[in-house]
PDB file of C-alpha atoms in Angstrom:
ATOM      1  CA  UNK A   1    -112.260 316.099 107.659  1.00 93.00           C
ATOM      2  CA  UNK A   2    -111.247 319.320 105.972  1.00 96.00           C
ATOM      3  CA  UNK A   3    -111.563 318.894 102.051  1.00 97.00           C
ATOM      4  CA  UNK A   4    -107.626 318.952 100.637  1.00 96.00           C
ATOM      5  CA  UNK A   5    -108.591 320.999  97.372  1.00 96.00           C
ATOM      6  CA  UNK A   6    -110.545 324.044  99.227  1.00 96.00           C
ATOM      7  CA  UNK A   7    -109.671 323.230 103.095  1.00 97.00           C
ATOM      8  CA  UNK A   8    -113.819 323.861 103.773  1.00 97.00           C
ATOM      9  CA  UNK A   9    -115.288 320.975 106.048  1.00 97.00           C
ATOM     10  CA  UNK A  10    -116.071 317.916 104.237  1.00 98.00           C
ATOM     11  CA  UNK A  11    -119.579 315.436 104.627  1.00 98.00           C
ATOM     12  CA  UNK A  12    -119.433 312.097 105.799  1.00 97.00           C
ATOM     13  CA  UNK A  13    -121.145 309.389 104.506  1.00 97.00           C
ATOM     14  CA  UNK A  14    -121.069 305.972 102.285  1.00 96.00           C
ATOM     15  CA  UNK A  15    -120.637 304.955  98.970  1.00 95.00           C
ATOM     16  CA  UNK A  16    -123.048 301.948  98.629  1.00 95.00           C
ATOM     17  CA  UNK A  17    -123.030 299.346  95.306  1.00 92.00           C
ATOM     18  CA  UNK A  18    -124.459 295.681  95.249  1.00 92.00           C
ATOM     19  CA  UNK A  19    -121.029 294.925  94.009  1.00 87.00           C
ATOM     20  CA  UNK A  20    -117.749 294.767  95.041  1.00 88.00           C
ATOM     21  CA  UNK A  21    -116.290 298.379  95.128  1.00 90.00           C
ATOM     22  CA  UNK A  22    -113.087 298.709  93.398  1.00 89.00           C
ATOM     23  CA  UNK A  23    -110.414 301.272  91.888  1.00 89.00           C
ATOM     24  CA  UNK A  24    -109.204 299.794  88.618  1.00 85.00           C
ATOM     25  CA  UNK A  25    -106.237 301.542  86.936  1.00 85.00           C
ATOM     26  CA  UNK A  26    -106.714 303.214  83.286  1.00 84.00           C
ATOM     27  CA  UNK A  27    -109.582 305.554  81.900  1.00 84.00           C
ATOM     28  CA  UNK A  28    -111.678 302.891  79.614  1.00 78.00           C
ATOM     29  CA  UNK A  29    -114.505 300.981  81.287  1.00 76.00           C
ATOM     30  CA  UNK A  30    -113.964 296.988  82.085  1.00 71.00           C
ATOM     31  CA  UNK A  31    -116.068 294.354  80.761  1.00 68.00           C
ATOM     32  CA  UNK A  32    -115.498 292.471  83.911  1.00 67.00           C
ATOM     33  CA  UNK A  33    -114.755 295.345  86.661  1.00 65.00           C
ATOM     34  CA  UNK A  34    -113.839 292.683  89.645  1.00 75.00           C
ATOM     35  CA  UNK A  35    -110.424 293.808  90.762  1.00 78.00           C
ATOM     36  CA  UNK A  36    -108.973 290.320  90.891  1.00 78.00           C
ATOM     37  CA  UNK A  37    -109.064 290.461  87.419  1.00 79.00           C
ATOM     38  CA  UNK A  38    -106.938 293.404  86.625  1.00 79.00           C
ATOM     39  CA  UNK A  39    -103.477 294.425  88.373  1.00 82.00           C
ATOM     40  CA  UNK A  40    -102.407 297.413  90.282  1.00 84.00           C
ATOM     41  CA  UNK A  41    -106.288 297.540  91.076  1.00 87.00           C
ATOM     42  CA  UNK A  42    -107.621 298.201  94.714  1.00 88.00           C
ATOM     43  CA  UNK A  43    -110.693 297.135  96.363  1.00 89.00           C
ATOM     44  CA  UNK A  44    -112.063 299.544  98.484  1.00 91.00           C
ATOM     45  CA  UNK A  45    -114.778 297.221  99.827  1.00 91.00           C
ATOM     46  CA  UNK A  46    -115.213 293.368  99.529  1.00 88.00           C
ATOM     47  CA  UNK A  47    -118.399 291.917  98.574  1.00 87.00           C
ATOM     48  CA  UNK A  48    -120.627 290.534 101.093  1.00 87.00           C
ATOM     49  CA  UNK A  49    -123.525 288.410  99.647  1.00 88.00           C
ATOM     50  CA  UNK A  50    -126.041 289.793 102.429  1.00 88.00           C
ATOM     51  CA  UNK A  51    -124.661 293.412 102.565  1.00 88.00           C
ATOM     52  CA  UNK A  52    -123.528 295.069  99.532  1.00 90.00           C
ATOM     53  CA  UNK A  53    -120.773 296.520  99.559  1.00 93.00           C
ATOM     54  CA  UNK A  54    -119.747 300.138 101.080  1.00 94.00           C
ATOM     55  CA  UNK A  55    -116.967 302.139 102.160  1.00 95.00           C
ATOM     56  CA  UNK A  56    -116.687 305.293 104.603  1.00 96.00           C
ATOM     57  CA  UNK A  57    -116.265 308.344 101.776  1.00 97.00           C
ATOM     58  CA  UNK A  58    -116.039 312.013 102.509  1.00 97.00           C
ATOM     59  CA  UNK A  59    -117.910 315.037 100.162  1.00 98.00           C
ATOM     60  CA  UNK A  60    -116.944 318.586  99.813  1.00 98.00           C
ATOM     61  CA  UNK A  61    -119.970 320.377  98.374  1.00 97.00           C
ATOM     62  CA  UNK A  62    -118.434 322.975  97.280  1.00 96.00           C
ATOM     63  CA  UNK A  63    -115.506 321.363  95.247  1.00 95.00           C
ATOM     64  CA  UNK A  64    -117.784 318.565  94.470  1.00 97.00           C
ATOM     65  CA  UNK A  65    -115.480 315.845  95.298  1.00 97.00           C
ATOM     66  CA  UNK A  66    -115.516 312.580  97.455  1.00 97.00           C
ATOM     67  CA  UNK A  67    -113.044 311.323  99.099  1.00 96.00           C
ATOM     68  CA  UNK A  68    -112.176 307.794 100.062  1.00 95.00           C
ATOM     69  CA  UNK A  69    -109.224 307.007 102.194  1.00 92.00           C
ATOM     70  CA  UNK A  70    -108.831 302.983 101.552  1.00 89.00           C
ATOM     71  CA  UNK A  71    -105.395 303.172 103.525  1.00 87.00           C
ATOM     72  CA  UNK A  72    -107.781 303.053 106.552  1.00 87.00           C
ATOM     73  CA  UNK A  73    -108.914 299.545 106.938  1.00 84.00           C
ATOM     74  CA  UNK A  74    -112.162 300.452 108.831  1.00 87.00           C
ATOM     75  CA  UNK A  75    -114.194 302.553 105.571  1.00 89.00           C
ATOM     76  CA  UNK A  76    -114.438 299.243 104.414  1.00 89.00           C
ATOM     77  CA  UNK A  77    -117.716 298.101 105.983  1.00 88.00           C
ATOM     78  CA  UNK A  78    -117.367 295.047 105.281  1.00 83.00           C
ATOM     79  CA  UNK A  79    -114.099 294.808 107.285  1.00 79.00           C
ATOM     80  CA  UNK A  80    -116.129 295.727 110.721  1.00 63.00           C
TER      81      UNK A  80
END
């Protein structure tokens, strides 16, 4: 994947969390970050007791920005 900022090749790997990974809309920090609890949020990768959670996320080292494409069901890992 080419990085959309700089066009330079991009890094694939994971983003990894014990927790549910979400999105939440707004720049202040939650209390209580499940998405479930806020609207317009979006979870990029459910929970799984045993697993973790991760999603499928793409660096650019130069531009020193990840992206994750959560339109795509399968960079949820959980969703394999």
């Amino acid at each position: 994947m080419n990085c959309p900022y700089c066009s330079r090749e991009m890094e694939k790997g994971l983003i990894q969390s014990p927790n549910e990974i979400a999105w939440i809309k707004g720049d202040k920090r939650k209390l209580f970050a499940k998405a479930d609890l806020h609207p317009d949020s979006v979870v990029l990768s459910e929970l799984s007791l045993i697993k973790g959670s991760a999603v499928v996320a793409y660096r650019c080292i130069s531009c020193c920005k990840v992206i994750i494409d959560y339109g795509d069901e399968a960079s949820d890992l959980n969703n394999r």
